[in-house]
mmCIF file of C-alpha atoms in Angstrom:
data_model
loop_
_atom_site.group_PDB
_atom_site.id
_atom_site.type_symbol
_atom_site.label_atom_id
_atom_site.label_comp_id
_atom_site.label_asym_id
_atom_site.label_seq_id
_atom_site.Cartn_x
_atom_site.Cartn_y
_atom_site.Cartn_z
ATOM 1 C CA MET L 1 27.885 81.519 63.640
ATOM 2 C CA ASN L 2 26.349 80.034 60.696
ATOM 3 C CA VAL L 3 22.869 79.050 59.239
ATOM 4 C CA ARG L 4 23.631 75.084 59.268
ATOM 5 C CA GLU L 5 24.846 75.397 62.747
ATOM 6 C CA ARG L 6 21.299 76.935 64.126
ATOM 7 C CA ALA L 7 19.521 74.688 61.890
ATOM 8 C CA SER L 8 21.222 72.487 63.637
ATOM 9 C CA TRP L 9 20.286 73.357 66.961
ATOM 10 C CA TRP L 10 16.587 73.471 65.836
ATOM 11 C CA ILE L 11 16.665 69.501 64.523
ATOM 12 C CA ARG L 12 18.657 68.840 68.049
ATOM 13 C CA VAL L 13 15.555 69.992 70.137
ATOM 14 C CA ALA L 14 13.278 68.486 67.600
ATOM 15 C CA GLU L 15 15.054 65.188 68.385
ATOM 16 C CA ARG L 16 14.831 65.805 72.502
ATOM 17 C CA ASP L 17 10.991 66.669 72.201
ATOM 18 C CA ILE L 18 10.814 63.180 70.526
ATOM 19 C CA GLU L 19 12.644 61.812 73.518
ATOM 20 C CA ARG L 20 9.879 63.717 75.663
ATOM 21 C CA ALA L 21 7.281 62.640 73.534
ATOM 22 C CA LEU L 22 8.046 58.853 73.994
ATOM 23 C CA ASP L 23 8.525 59.240 77.418
ATOM 24 C CA SER L 24 5.271 60.641 78.034
ATOM 25 C CA LEU L 25 3.607 57.738 75.783
ATOM 26 C CA SER L 26 5.783 54.949 78.214
ATOM 27 C CA ARG L 27 4.516 56.915 81.400
ATOM 28 C CA GLY L 28 0.379 57.004 79.760
ATOM 29 C CA ASP L 29 0.392 60.539 79.096
ATOM 30 C CA LYS L 30 -0.768 61.197 75.821
ATOM 31 C CA ALA L 31 -1.889 64.767 75.902
ATOM 32 C CA ALA L 32 1.833 65.429 76.885
ATOM 33 C CA ALA L 33 2.829 62.845 74.017
ATOM 34 C CA THR L 34 1.072 64.543 71.631
ATOM 35 C CA PHE L 35 2.249 68.089 72.541
ATOM 36 C CA TRP L 36 5.720 66.859 72.639
ATOM 37 C CA ALA L 37 4.902 65.177 69.005
ATOM 38 C CA GLN L 38 3.650 68.610 68.052
ATOM 39 C CA GLN L 39 6.513 70.720 69.070
ATOM 40 C CA ALA L 40 8.796 68.119 67.280
ATOM 41 C CA ALA L 41 7.697 68.366 64.182
ATOM 42 C CA GLU L 42 7.537 72.287 64.539
ATOM 43 C CA LYS L 43 11.098 72.549 65.431
ATOM 44 C CA ALA L 44 12.363 70.081 62.942
ATOM 45 C CA LEU L 45 10.710 71.600 59.770
ATOM 46 C CA LYS L 46 11.899 75.464 61.371
ATOM 47 C CA GLY L 47 15.253 74.052 61.151
ATOM 48 C CA LEU L 48 14.986 72.427 57.762
ATOM 49 C CA LEU L 49 13.236 76.257 56.352
ATOM 50 C CA LEU L 50 16.032 78.175 58.633
ATOM 51 C CA LEU L 51 19.054 76.132 56.575
ATOM 52 C CA PHE L 52 17.264 75.962 53.268
ATOM 53 C CA LYS L 53 15.365 79.362 53.266
ATOM 54 C CA GLY L 54 17.037 81.545 55.807
ATOM 55 C CA SER L 55 14.097 82.156 57.536
ATOM 56 C CA PHE L 56 10.674 80.410 58.799
ATOM 57 C CA PRO L 57 7.398 82.249 59.514
ATOM 58 C CA SER L 58 6.143 82.552 62.944
ATOM 59 C CA SER L 59 3.703 79.701 62.778
ATOM 60 C CA HIS L 60 3.042 76.377 64.410
ATOM 61 C CA SER L 61 1.018 75.202 61.262
ATOM 62 C CA ILE L 62 2.626 72.115 60.465
ATOM 63 C CA ARG L 63 0.976 72.485 57.272
ATOM 64 C CA ARG L 64 1.593 76.076 56.485
ATOM 65 C CA LEU L 65 5.532 74.885 57.378
ATOM 66 C CA ILE L 66 5.968 71.710 54.845
ATOM 67 C CA GLU L 67 4.197 73.966 52.290
ATOM 68 C CA GLU L 68 6.552 76.883 52.880
ATOM 69 C CA LEU L 69 9.729 74.178 52.908
ATOM 70 C CA ASN L 70 8.412 72.832 49.561
ATOM 71 C CA MET L 71 10.414 69.584 50.175
ATOM 72 C CA ASP L 72 10.111 65.970 49.471
ATOM 73 C CA LEU L 73 10.007 64.552 53.042
ATOM 74 C CA GLY L 74 9.323 60.792 52.322
ATOM 75 C CA LEU L 75 6.177 61.195 53.322
ATOM 76 C CA SER L 76 3.225 59.206 51.905
ATOM 77 C CA GLU L 77 -0.073 61.006 50.835
ATOM 78 C CA GLU L 78 -1.680 59.545 53.735
ATOM 79 C CA GLU L 79 1.385 60.213 56.240
ATOM 80 C CA LEU L 80 1.118 64.197 55.033
ATOM 81 C CA GLU L 81 -2.324 64.065 56.132
ATOM 82 C CA GLU L 82 -1.333 62.425 59.746
ATOM 83 C CA ALA L 83 1.499 65.695 59.855
ATOM 84 C CA TYR L 84 -1.126 68.169 59.632
ATOM 85 C CA GLU L 85 -2.962 67.008 61.973
ATOM 86 C CA LEU L 86 -0.054 67.245 64.448
ATOM 87 C CA THR L 87 -0.871 70.642 64.685
ATOM 88 C CA GLN L 88 -4.493 70.544 66.567
ATOM 89 C CA TYR L 89 -2.023 69.117 69.666
ATOM 90 C CA TYR L 90 -0.380 72.484 69.720
ATOM 91 C CA TYR L 91 -4.036 73.259 71.589
ATOM 92 C CA LEU L 92 -6.096 70.244 72.505
ATOM 93 C CA SER L 93 -2.963 68.696 74.752
ATOM 94 C CA ARG L 94 -2.838 72.059 76.837
ATOM 95 C CA TYR L 95 -6.237 73.958 77.021
ATOM 96 C CA PRO L 96 -9.367 72.043 78.972
ATOM 97 C CA ASP L 97 -11.534 74.350 77.408
ATOM 98 C CA VAL L 98 -10.235 73.478 73.697
ATOM 99 C CA VAL L 99 -11.721 70.066 74.593
ATOM 100 C CA GLU L 100 -13.964 71.069 77.287
ATOM 101 C CA GLY L 101 -12.436 68.635 79.701
ATOM 102 C CA VAL L 102 -9.351 67.159 80.414
ATOM 103 C CA PRO L 103 -6.778 67.042 77.417
ATOM 104 C CA ASP L 104 -5.623 63.445 78.159
ATOM 105 C CA GLU L 105 -9.158 61.702 78.305
ATOM 106 C CA ALA L 106 -9.777 63.830 75.128
ATOM 107 C CA ILE L 107 -7.188 61.885 73.370
ATOM 108 C CA SER L 108 -6.903 58.616 71.936
ATOM 109 C CA TRP L 109 -3.700 55.794 72.186
ATOM 110 C CA ARG L 110 -4.211 55.726 68.782
ATOM 111 C CA ALA L 111 -3.978 58.914 67.969
ATOM 112 C CA ALA L 112 -1.221 59.723 70.414
ATOM 113 C CA GLU L 113 0.607 56.896 69.085
ATOM 114 C CA LYS L 114 0.077 57.827 65.535
ATOM 115 C CA ALA L 115 1.002 61.622 66.061
ATOM 116 C CA VAL L 116 4.553 60.465 67.880
ATOM 117 C CA ALA L 117 5.301 57.777 64.820
ATOM 118 C CA ILE L 118 4.570 60.834 62.399
ATOM 119 C CA SER L 119 6.498 63.247 63.914
ATOM 120 C CA ARG L 120 9.908 61.098 64.344
ATOM 121 C CA ARG L 121 9.876 60.665 60.518
ATOM 122 C CA ILE L 122 9.736 64.223 60.037
ATOM 123 C CA VAL L 123 12.452 64.645 62.464
ATOM 124 C CA GLU L 124 14.191 61.537 60.795
ATOM 125 C CA ALA L 125 13.869 63.525 57.685
ATOM 126 C CA ALA L 126 15.078 66.522 58.717
ATOM 127 C CA LYS L 127 18.556 64.970 60.596
ATOM 128 C CA ARG L 128 18.888 63.346 57.032
ATOM 129 C CA ALA L 129 18.564 66.507 55.459
ATOM 130 C CA LEU L 130 21.073 68.404 57.491
ATOM 131 C CA GLU L 131 23.688 65.741 57.298
ATOM 132 C CA GLN L 132 23.681 65.408 53.563
ATOM 133 C CA GLY L 133 23.143 69.229 53.448
ATOM 134 C CA VAL L 134 21.068 69.379 50.016
ATOM 135 C CA ARG L 135 17.482 69.818 49.515
ATOM 136 C CA ALA L 136 15.686 66.556 48.542
ATOM 137 C CA SER L 137 13.931 66.474 45.320
#
């Protein structure tokens, strides 16, 4: 099995996580939507790191993964900031002690929609890079 095939697994799972995020959003489950959005972005970035660098760090930080990748994902500065915000949902969406309450009540609709939208952009960029097989500049 080659690195490209292994990278494609990560990106395919990221695509499924986006579907889970969209489904959760349609059902009104903001906590699940933001969690799956974070997971999709993380897995897409790890797939790209595997493809282009051969490995990835054991981290849930979207900022760290993007910085490690050092690749133009086609995101504006504002979108990059939104992408960096995804990391918080790894924790906020799952643990009541983090938000001191019910996670779904602590996450706004706007935040959930924004998280899913930016995550979709990252997954789409990862798919394009995998299909092209070359690093974007």
